[in-house]
Amino acid sequence: MTDRWISDGLLIVTVKCIPNSNSNSQIDRQGLVSLYNPIRTSSNPTTPIQIGNGNFAFGTDITSLQTFLPFNTLSSWGWKNDSLPPNVTQSDISAYEGVSWLNHGRPVQYDFNGNNKEIEQWLISNPNRVNLGRIGLVFLDDKNGVMNVTEEDLKNPRQILDLWSGTITSTFSIQNTSITIKVASSSSSSSTTNTIAIHLKSNLLSKHQLGLFLDFPWCDGTSKFNAPFVGSFDNFQTNHTTTLQTLSPFRNIIQHTLDSTTFVTTLNGDAHTIQRNDLINHKYTVLPHIQVTNTNHDSQWTLTVTFGKSTTDQTLQAKDIFKESEKVWEDYWSNGGFVDVLTGSTDTRANELQRRIILSRYLMRVNEAGDTPPQESGLVNNGWVQMYFWHSAHWALWNNWDLLLRSSSIYNRFLPTSISRSQIQQGWPSGARWPKMTDPSGRSSPGQINNLLLWQQPHPLIFAEYEYRSFPTRETLEKWENVVRETADWMAAFAWFNESTKVYDLGPPAYVVSEDTSPNVTQNPAFELAYWKFGLGIAEKWMDALGKNVPQSWIDVKNNLAPLPVDNGTYMVYEGIEKNFWDDPAYTSDHPALVGLHGWLPPTDGLDLAMAKATAEKVWTHWNRTEFWGWDFPMLAMSAARNGEPDRAIDWLLDPLFQFDDAGMPIGGTRVPTPYFPGSGSLLLAIAMMTAGWDGSKEEKAPGFPDGWNVTFENINKLL
Ligand SMILES: *[C@@H]1O[C@H](CO)[C@@H](O)[C@H](O)[C@H]1NC(C)=O
Ligand SMILES: *[C@@H]1O[C@H](CO)[C@@H](O)[C@H](O)[C@H]1NC(C)=O
Ligand SMILES: *[C@@H]1O[C@H](CO)[C@@H](O)[C@H](O)[C@H]1NC(C)=O
Ligand SMILES: *[C@@H]1O[C@H](CO)[C@@H](O)[C@H](O)[C@H]1NC(C)=O
Ligand SMILES: *[C@@H]1O[C@H](CO)[C@@H](O)[C@H](O)[C@H]1NC(C)=O
Ligand SMILES: *[C@@H]1O[C@H](CO)[C@@H](O)[C@H](O)[C@H]1NC(C)=O
Ligand SMILES: *[C@@H]1O[C@H](CO)[C@@H](O)[C@H](O)[C@H]1NC(C)=O
Ligand SMILES: *[C@@H]1O[C@H](CO)[C@@H](O)[C@H](O)[C@H]1NC(C)=O
Ligand SMILES: *[C@@H]1O[C@H](CO)[C@@H](O)[C@H](O)[C@H]1NC(C)=O
Ligand SMILES: *[C@@H]1O[C@H](CO)[C@@H](O)[C@H](O)[C@H]1NC(C)=O
């Protein structure tokens, strides 16, 4: 287990301007978006209402801050390393070696089952993402004593997230005095600092009875999977320190050092005093300096809180942050892809589907649009990171290139380490082997599945292809050239020519998409064979477009891959699997990638469409449905759509087991915590496909939607 993001990605690129389509939009975009503004009248104990920008997110309770519940403040830049285990040095860490397994008789070195468990665990736990701090309200009595206020003491609490401007507002009263809080996050991408703007309005301010507290938790590798709250606020002094630097009544700084990493929190804005509560904890109280007045007019107080890795000279004002948030969010809603399935639809589920689309669009931009590939739970809480495809491919179809290009650059960034993994560590003659789970340096996280999984390998080819479709220039071709070449080289090298059958086999050893087969016997998995063929086809076209020779090995492998394994009229998970695997829960309780043969993937050479459809339908009846989770539902929908069954496609998207909460957070279910964002990313991918269609789909209307749906879409690209 690891919190990590998967490797997959590519070059940093300048952001292209996409023409504003709002002005001539057929859809009342603002009206539709605003219909789904989440409104709460009490805190949800497990999911926050968030603001953020993809690299940073701030999760709030009913007060639009973190007053009663310590929801998290997470970023894509806030990492730390734990100190090394006793007697372990950095060179011991660098010298970590896993295990050697045979690949068709050749020993290959992998990062798992190393003989030093302590070092292996350290490599799994580090670096880990830090909860940058907590901000809440402090209530004082008329003698300046801190009052013990609980959420039950608030009267008429109401919190609303305004999706169109990315701001949250809470109102409530306490002791007959009303309080209004409005917050927004800095919206443009910054890889080192991010800011929260807070605007408070209440009579209690001028009476010196309302202020803020800040608190800083200890975080380490053990909090890597903490949900919904990350880190410990009780570990007062042992391993971390905070120091306050008071600069002026308008600007103050707190440094937080955990092991050898320091984060800096800067307060900036209206006059205030700040003090540490005592020397044991890491809690600070911030009180406004406001003249006591006799009027009953509400006083106002604004402050920005900037989290960063170092001090900045920035003196951001709250009003600038609010303005920026309005502009960036309006641009996002106005310019990217947009889908209206609500207006004019007669299916009663249209409202729920529209809600999921809008809220997923919001949450993806807050949580899954950073410089590094996202965690499964985005920036809501900590969780492991993988499946970059499901998290991020939708950005390409919804034309949010500025957001996708932030992270897809990792393919170029991780190319050297992936070449080294392939050729130096594992002894392959050529190519780059992409890791499944990695860290900001590109290192593969130790683990058997992480090291033997195959399906992450072709992903960069898909991202490259979508980018080329949108930006069909030589520049795009050249930007991806090395990644495409090294990716395909390893795919060709890994395919093993079987002298007795005269075809190229994939594996063993290998893990399939569902990660539930035995790696040493897993050979020629159906989905992976098809994905190899599809990926190599893209790589060939890439070289053709560049006017360069296509390596013969790619052509040989693509044309002579083992046939997809078949039995009694359906495809099988892998060649040699028990024929009755359909009735064995060991094989029918996880991701049903067989339905991806025609749906997620377009038809590959030699695919029998009738058999692919029969296979999908057999999955529907034989897989344990209560075990479907997350992206399985959109994958099932995409398969139904491509197989010409749009009624079923809609049923899968709205399956009772595929749930999104009131804030749009996809429910994790029994296997993973909520939110499980691959559910949202895959939903948006499926919606794009079902509206704009796919290569070869009928053009006349949204081909994945059945009668009863009036679907209007703008600026959405087709699925391959
Ligand atoms: C953690 O340590 C690794 C070396 O093991 C180093 O590459 C990385 O930069 C460190 N990260 C942080 C956040 O300190
Ligand atoms: C503090 O760090 C040491 C090692 O650096 C570790 O053994 C200990 O568990 C940590 N304490 C806490 C409370 O996390
Ligand atoms: C660290 O190494 C020293 C010297 O080899 C040894 O005496 C000590 O017990 C070791 N400590 C731990 C915690 O392993
Ligand atoms: C797979 O084969 C390797 C030898 O190549 C062996 O060491 C390992 O234990 C086997 N793993 C399993 C899960 O059978
Ligand atoms: C605050 O009040 C709540 C409910 O009345 C109580 O459970 C809690 O222990 C109190 N906390 C403190 C610090 O007094
Ligand atoms: C709140 O106001 C109402 C009427 O305005 C009054 O009856 C009540 O006593 C007040 N409560 C407090 C706690 O001041
Ligand atoms: C379908 O939706 C579009 C866009 O919202 C709307 O203009 C049109 O009137 C709707 N058609 C029907 C039949 O309601
Ligand atoms: C060659 O392919 C056959 C049929 O798939 C398989 O049984 C055999 O194990 C393969 N040979 C080797 C050496 O892997
Ligand atoms: C083959 O599939 C048919 C349905 O298509 C089924 O009725 C039959 O039992 C299957 N045969 C075997 C041997 O599994
Ligand atoms: C399906 O999975 C559920 C757990 O989600 C389990 O309780 C049930 O027994 C399984 N059904 C079958 C037929 O295996």
mmCIF file of C-alpha atoms and ligand atoms in Angstrom, residues 83 218 220 235 238-239 259, ligand 2:
data_model
loop_
_atom_site.group_PDB
_atom_site.id
_atom_site.type_symbol
_atom_site.label_atom_id
_atom_site.label_comp_id
_atom_site.label_asym_id
_atom_site.label_seq_id
_atom_site.Cartn_x
_atom_site.Cartn_y
_atom_site.Cartn_z
ATOM 1 C CA SER A 83 13.602 10.576 9.547
ATOM 2 C CA TRP A 218 2.248 16.145 13.033
ATOM 3 C CA ASP A 220 4.357 11.066 8.936
ATOM 4 C CA ASN A 235 1.459 14.973 19.186
ATOM 5 C CA THR A 238 7.968 15.488 20.025
ATOM 6 C CA ASN A 239 8.829 15.611 16.382
ATOM 7 C CA ASP A 259 11.655 16.296 10.773
HETATM 8 C C1 LIG B 2 9.290 10.786 16.231
HETATM 9 O O1 LIG B 2 10.322 10.371 15.347
HETATM 10 C C2 LIG B 2 10.953 9.172 15.745
HETATM 11 C C3 LIG B 2 12.059 8.887 14.775
HETATM 12 O O2 LIG B 2 12.522 10.033 14.218
HETATM 13 C C4 LIG B 2 9.943 8.048 15.751
HETATM 14 O O3 LIG B 2 10.567 6.868 16.201
HETATM 15 C C5 LIG B 2 8.789 8.397 16.653
HETATM 16 O O4 LIG B 2 7.798 7.420 16.532
HETATM 17 C C6 LIG B 2 8.209 9.738 16.272
HETATM 18 N N1 LIG B 2 7.207 10.090 17.248
HETATM 19 C C7 LIG B 2 5.958 10.272 16.917
HETATM 20 C C8 LIG B 2 5.038 10.620 18.044
HETATM 21 O O5 LIG B 2 5.546 10.214 15.774
#
